[in-house]
GROMACS .gro file of C-alpha atoms in nm:
model
  226
    1MET     CA    1  -4.802   5.297  -0.312
    2ARG     CA    2  -5.078   5.066  -0.197
    3ILE     CA    3  -5.249   5.094   0.150
    4LEU     CA    4  -5.499   4.854   0.298
    5LEU     CA    5  -5.726   5.033   0.543
    6VAL     CA    6  -5.891   4.804   0.785
    7GLU     CA    7  -6.192   5.005   0.918
    8ASP     CA    8  -6.527   4.897   1.016
    9GLU     CA    9  -6.687   5.258   1.094
   10GLU     CA   10  -6.836   5.367   0.749
   11LYS     CA   11  -6.791   5.753   0.782
   12VAL     CA   12  -6.443   5.691   0.908
   13ALA     CA   13  -6.333   5.487   0.631
   14ARG     CA   14  -6.468   5.697   0.358
   15PHE     CA   15  -6.314   5.987   0.503
   16ILE     CA   16  -5.961   5.830   0.517
   17GLU     CA   17  -5.982   5.667   0.173
   18ARG     CA   18  -6.121   5.964   0.012
   19GLY     CA   19  -5.780   6.179   0.157
   20LEU     CA   20  -5.555   5.899   0.093
   21LYS     CA   21  -5.690   5.878  -0.313
   22ALA     CA   22  -5.693   6.271  -0.313
   23GLU     CA   23  -5.294   6.215  -0.228
   24LEU     CA   24  -5.297   5.941  -0.511
   25TYR     CA   25  -5.240   5.628  -0.309
   26THR     CA   26  -5.422   5.291  -0.410
   27VAL     CA   27  -5.637   5.215  -0.147
   28ASP     CA   28  -5.816   4.907  -0.052
   29VAL     CA   29  -6.059   4.906   0.241
   30ALA     CA   30  -6.175   4.614   0.452
   31THR     CA   31  -6.427   4.625   0.712
   32ASP     CA   32  -6.357   4.294   0.931
   33GLY     CA   33  -6.034   4.128   1.043
   34ARG     CA   34  -6.108   3.806   0.802
   35THR     CA   35  -6.138   4.011   0.502
   36ALA     CA   36  -5.819   4.221   0.577
   37LEU     CA   37  -5.644   3.879   0.609
   38ASP     CA   38  -5.777   3.768   0.245
   39TYR     CA   39  -5.651   4.080   0.107
   40LEU     CA   40  -5.332   4.039   0.257
   41GLY     CA   41  -5.266   3.692   0.172
   42TYR     CA   42  -5.316   3.774  -0.219
   43GLY     CA   43  -5.194   4.151  -0.237
   44THR     CA   44  -4.885   4.359  -0.177
   45TYR     CA   45  -4.907   4.635   0.043
   46ASP     CA   46  -4.705   4.920   0.129
   47VAL     CA   47  -4.875   5.017   0.498
   48VAL     CA   48  -5.167   4.863   0.660
   49ILE     CA   49  -5.374   5.087   0.872
   50LEU     CA   50  -5.566   4.891   1.128
   51ASP     CA   51  -5.856   4.955   1.365
   52LEU     CA   52  -5.854   4.742   1.678
   53ASN     CA   53  -6.236   4.721   1.719
   54LEU     CA   54  -6.338   4.490   1.430
   55PRO     CA   55  -6.655   4.287   1.454
   56ASP     CA   56  -6.518   3.949   1.403
   57MET     CA   57  -6.169   3.946   1.556
   58SER     CA   58  -5.976   4.249   1.746
   59GLY     CA   59  -5.703   4.428   1.511
   60ASN     CA   60  -5.450   4.280   1.778
   61GLN     CA   61  -5.546   3.918   1.635
   62VAL     CA   62  -5.525   4.040   1.274
   63LEU     CA   63  -5.170   4.198   1.366
   64ARG     CA   64  -5.046   3.884   1.521
   65HIS     CA   65  -5.164   3.646   1.206
   66LEU     CA   66  -5.002   3.900   0.984
   67ARG     CA   67  -4.687   3.876   1.187
   68LYS     CA   68  -4.680   3.504   1.206
   69SER     CA   69  -4.718   3.473   0.830
   70GLY     CA   70  -4.399   3.665   0.811
   71LEU     CA   71  -4.502   3.979   0.625
   72PRO     CA   72  -4.306   4.264   0.686
   73VAL     CA   73  -4.565   4.572   0.579
   74PRO     CA   74  -4.538   4.847   0.837
   75VAL     CA   75  -4.886   4.886   1.030
   76LEU     CA   76  -5.019   5.171   1.169
   77ILE     CA   77  -5.298   5.110   1.447
   78LEU     CA   78  -5.596   5.369   1.432
   79THR     CA   79  -5.816   5.338   1.730
   80ALA     CA   80  -5.998   5.528   2.009
   81ARG     CA   81  -5.810   5.313   2.278
   82ASP     CA   82  -5.524   5.531   2.421
   83SER     CA   83  -5.415   5.365   2.754
   84ILE     CA   84  -5.052   5.261   2.791
   85PRO     CA   85  -5.100   4.910   2.831
   86GLU     CA   86  -5.326   4.885   2.524
   87LYS     CA   87  -5.023   5.066   2.337
   88VAL     CA   88  -4.798   4.833   2.486
   89GLU     CA   89  -4.977   4.519   2.368
   90SER     CA   90  -5.030   4.639   2.017
   91PHE     CA   91  -4.640   4.698   1.983
   92ASP     CA   92  -4.556   4.386   2.109
   93GLN     CA   93  -4.800   4.204   1.849
   94GLY     CA   94  -4.567   4.387   1.597
   95ALA     CA   95  -4.745   4.759   1.523
   96ASP     CA   96  -4.513   4.985   1.388
   97ASP     CA   97  -4.718   5.310   1.479
   98TYR     CA   98  -5.027   5.391   1.687
   99LEU     CA   99  -5.264   5.694   1.641
  100THR     CA  100  -5.590   5.746   1.854
  101LYS     CA  101  -5.903   5.870   1.762
  102PRO     CA  102  -6.000   6.168   1.700
  103PHE     CA  103  -5.714   6.256   1.447
  104SER     CA  104  -5.659   6.514   1.194
  105PHE     CA  105  -5.582   6.365   0.848
  106THR     CA  106  -5.275   6.562   0.816
  107GLU     CA  107  -5.120   6.364   1.128
  108LEU     CA  108  -5.243   6.047   0.954
  109LEU     CA  109  -5.066   6.116   0.647
  110LEU     CA  110  -4.747   6.187   0.770
  111ARG     CA  111  -4.755   5.885   0.978
  112VAL     CA  112  -4.826   5.685   0.663
  113LYS     CA  113  -4.541   5.860   0.489
  114ALA     CA  114  -4.283   5.788   0.740
  115LEU     CA  115  -4.385   5.438   0.784
  116SER     CA  116  -4.390   5.367   0.364
  117ARG     CA  117  -3.981   5.495   0.390
  118ARG     CA  118  -3.924   5.277   0.645
  119GLY     CA  119  -4.092   4.977   0.467
  120GLN     CA  120  -3.895   5.067   0.144
  121ALA     CA  121  -3.552   5.121   0.319
  122ALA     CA  122  -3.280   4.845   0.244
  123PRO     CA  123  -3.245   4.572   0.535
  124ARG     CA  124  -2.903   4.606   0.714
  125THR     CA  125  -2.719   4.276   0.786
  126ASP     CA  126  -2.451   4.406   0.996
  127VAL     CA  127  -2.425   4.273   1.347
  128LEU     CA  128  -2.388   4.518   1.688
  129ARG     CA  129  -2.194   4.414   1.968
  130ILE     CA  130  -2.185   4.552   2.317
  131ALA     CA  131  -1.977   4.353   2.564
  132ASP     CA  132  -2.117   4.009   2.552
  133LEU     CA  133  -2.453   4.133   2.400
  134VAL     CA  134  -2.493   4.047   2.040
  135LEU     CA  135  -2.784   4.156   1.782
  136ASP     CA  136  -2.769   4.030   1.464
  137ARG     CA  137  -2.986   4.233   1.233
  138SER     CA  138  -2.990   3.996   0.949
  139ALA     CA  139  -3.115   3.665   1.150
  140HIS     CA  140  -3.347   3.930   1.387
  141GLN     CA  141  -3.197   3.780   1.668
  142VAL     CA  142  -3.031   3.879   2.020
  143ARG     CA  143  -2.795   3.687   2.259
  144ARG     CA  144  -2.627   3.769   2.559
  145ASN     CA  145  -2.331   3.542   2.669
  146SER     CA  146  -2.427   3.309   2.391
  147GLN     CA  147  -2.805   3.280   2.542
  148VAL     CA  148  -3.061   3.409   2.288
  149VAL     CA  149  -3.300   3.666   2.434
  150GLU     CA  150  -3.649   3.682   2.303
  151LEU     CA  151  -3.742   3.987   2.200
  152THR     CA  152  -4.062   4.168   2.046
  153SER     CA  153  -4.027   4.357   1.737
  154LYS     CA  154  -4.029   4.676   1.930
  155GLU     CA  155  -3.780   4.589   2.198
  156PHE     CA  156  -3.563   4.468   1.926
  157ALA     CA  157  -3.594   4.829   1.739
  158LEU     CA  158  -3.538   4.990   2.076
  159LEU     CA  159  -3.213   4.770   2.162
  160GLU     CA  160  -3.104   4.827   1.788
  161TYR     CA  161  -3.122   5.208   1.846
  162PHE     CA  162  -2.936   5.195   2.186
  163MET     CA  163  -2.662   4.984   2.019
  164VAL     CA  164  -2.615   5.183   1.713
  165ASN     CA  165  -2.583   5.471   1.942
  166ALA     CA  166  -2.382   5.311   2.220
  167GLY     CA  167  -2.219   5.502   2.476
  168ARG     CA  168  -2.466   5.834   2.392
  169VAL     CA  169  -2.713   5.931   2.612
  170LEU     CA  170  -3.056   5.931   2.442
  171SER     CA  171  -3.366   6.132   2.546
  172ARG     CA  172  -3.692   5.996   2.549
  173THR     CA  173  -3.822   6.221   2.280
  174MET     CA  174  -3.547   6.100   2.066
  175ILE     CA  175  -3.642   5.740   2.153
  176VAL     CA  176  -3.956   5.809   2.057
  177GLU     CA  177  -3.847   6.009   1.707
  178ASN     CA  178  -3.631   5.705   1.606
  179VAL     CA  179  -3.800   5.414   1.725
  180TRP     CA  180  -4.168   5.502   1.703
  181ASP     CA  181  -4.103   5.778   1.428
  182GLN     CA  182  -4.317   6.028   1.622
  183SER     CA  183  -4.222   6.379   1.713
  184PHE     CA  184  -4.480   6.432   2.019
  185GLU     CA  185  -4.497   6.386   2.365
  186GLY     CA  186  -4.815   6.181   2.388
  187LEU     CA  187  -4.555   5.841   2.357
  188THR     CA  188  -4.282   5.930   2.564
  189ASN     CA  189  -4.388   5.780   2.878
  190ILE     CA  190  -4.415   5.446   2.681
  191VAL     CA  191  -4.073   5.457   2.657
  192ASP     CA  192  -4.007   5.389   3.033
  193VAL     CA  193  -4.235   5.093   2.990
  194TYR     CA  194  -4.013   4.936   2.719
  195VAL     CA  195  -3.682   4.998   2.881
  196ARG     CA  196  -3.793   4.847   3.171
  197GLN     CA  197  -3.905   4.512   2.984
  198LEU     CA  198  -3.574   4.521   2.818
  199ARG     CA  199  -3.354   4.568   3.095
  200LYS     CA  200  -3.543   4.263   3.253
  201LYS     CA  201  -3.461   4.084   2.933
  202VAL     CA  202  -3.101   4.184   2.866
  203ASP     CA  203  -2.966   4.265   3.215
  204GLU     CA  204  -3.156   4.065   3.456
  205GLY     CA  205  -2.927   3.792   3.602
  206HIS     CA  206  -2.614   3.930   3.474
  207SER     CA  207  -2.351   4.114   3.705
  208VAL     CA  208  -2.277   4.379   3.434
  209LYS     CA  209  -2.601   4.569   3.370
  210LEU     CA  210  -2.554   4.740   3.012
  211LEU     CA  211  -2.864   4.952   3.027
  212ARG     CA  212  -2.816   5.266   3.235
  213THR     CA  213  -3.070   5.572   3.345
  214VAL     CA  214  -2.924   5.921   3.364
  215ARG     CA  215  -3.176   6.096   3.578
  216GLY     CA  216  -3.356   6.387   3.390
  217VAL     CA  217  -3.190   6.318   3.085
  218GLY     CA  218  -3.271   5.965   2.952
  219TYR     CA  219  -3.115   5.640   2.866
  220SER     CA  220  -2.769   5.461   2.750
  221ILE     CA  221  -2.617   5.117   2.685
  222THR     CA  222  -2.241   5.119   2.740
  223GLU     CA  223  -1.985   4.833   2.776
  224GLU     CA  224  -1.885   4.947   3.125
  225GLY     CA  225  -2.260   4.904   3.243
  226ALA     CA  226  -2.430   5.102   3.497
   0.00000   0.00000   0.00000
């Protein structure tokens, strides 16, 4: 498996590179955003580990360029920034995971393995429907009442998880584990942020509200609505 590590702190980069190579991964290291984009333009990677604080452009700018180019490679953000707005911004730009410094290498390795499995998974092309809400996996498009609903990649993944589990009440922990591939409490509060965003885009302006909150438990999506 081939990994691109984008990190300008030399000690951190060396530590991660040594650890990944000890696990028999092939690792390329870029210390700035433009070099990272050059690597991505000429090589194929299974996972990108991306710092946000880079000398020439931000990690989110790199991520934005990457997603605009259409590359589906999973991206793990690795940064000291730990606020909810900063996490939301990175996920909205197309990040797949977010790990804050300081970190344990064991946890980093688990995240990398989870992302690599996601990247290798065969794409599914079926269409999901709940009432007048349609999610097309192959076109990566959502429509409600025949109108296109513009979603970020993480909002799309969250809605897809809801629709696959239509009628089932999903806890915040379940959502984090399945949409963010995590199993810790640090991200559960971000679920509320994303559900609010999703509800605004999917339900606002419609008489039937499909997304509902089950107080003290979690969220669900049903044809009957809230």
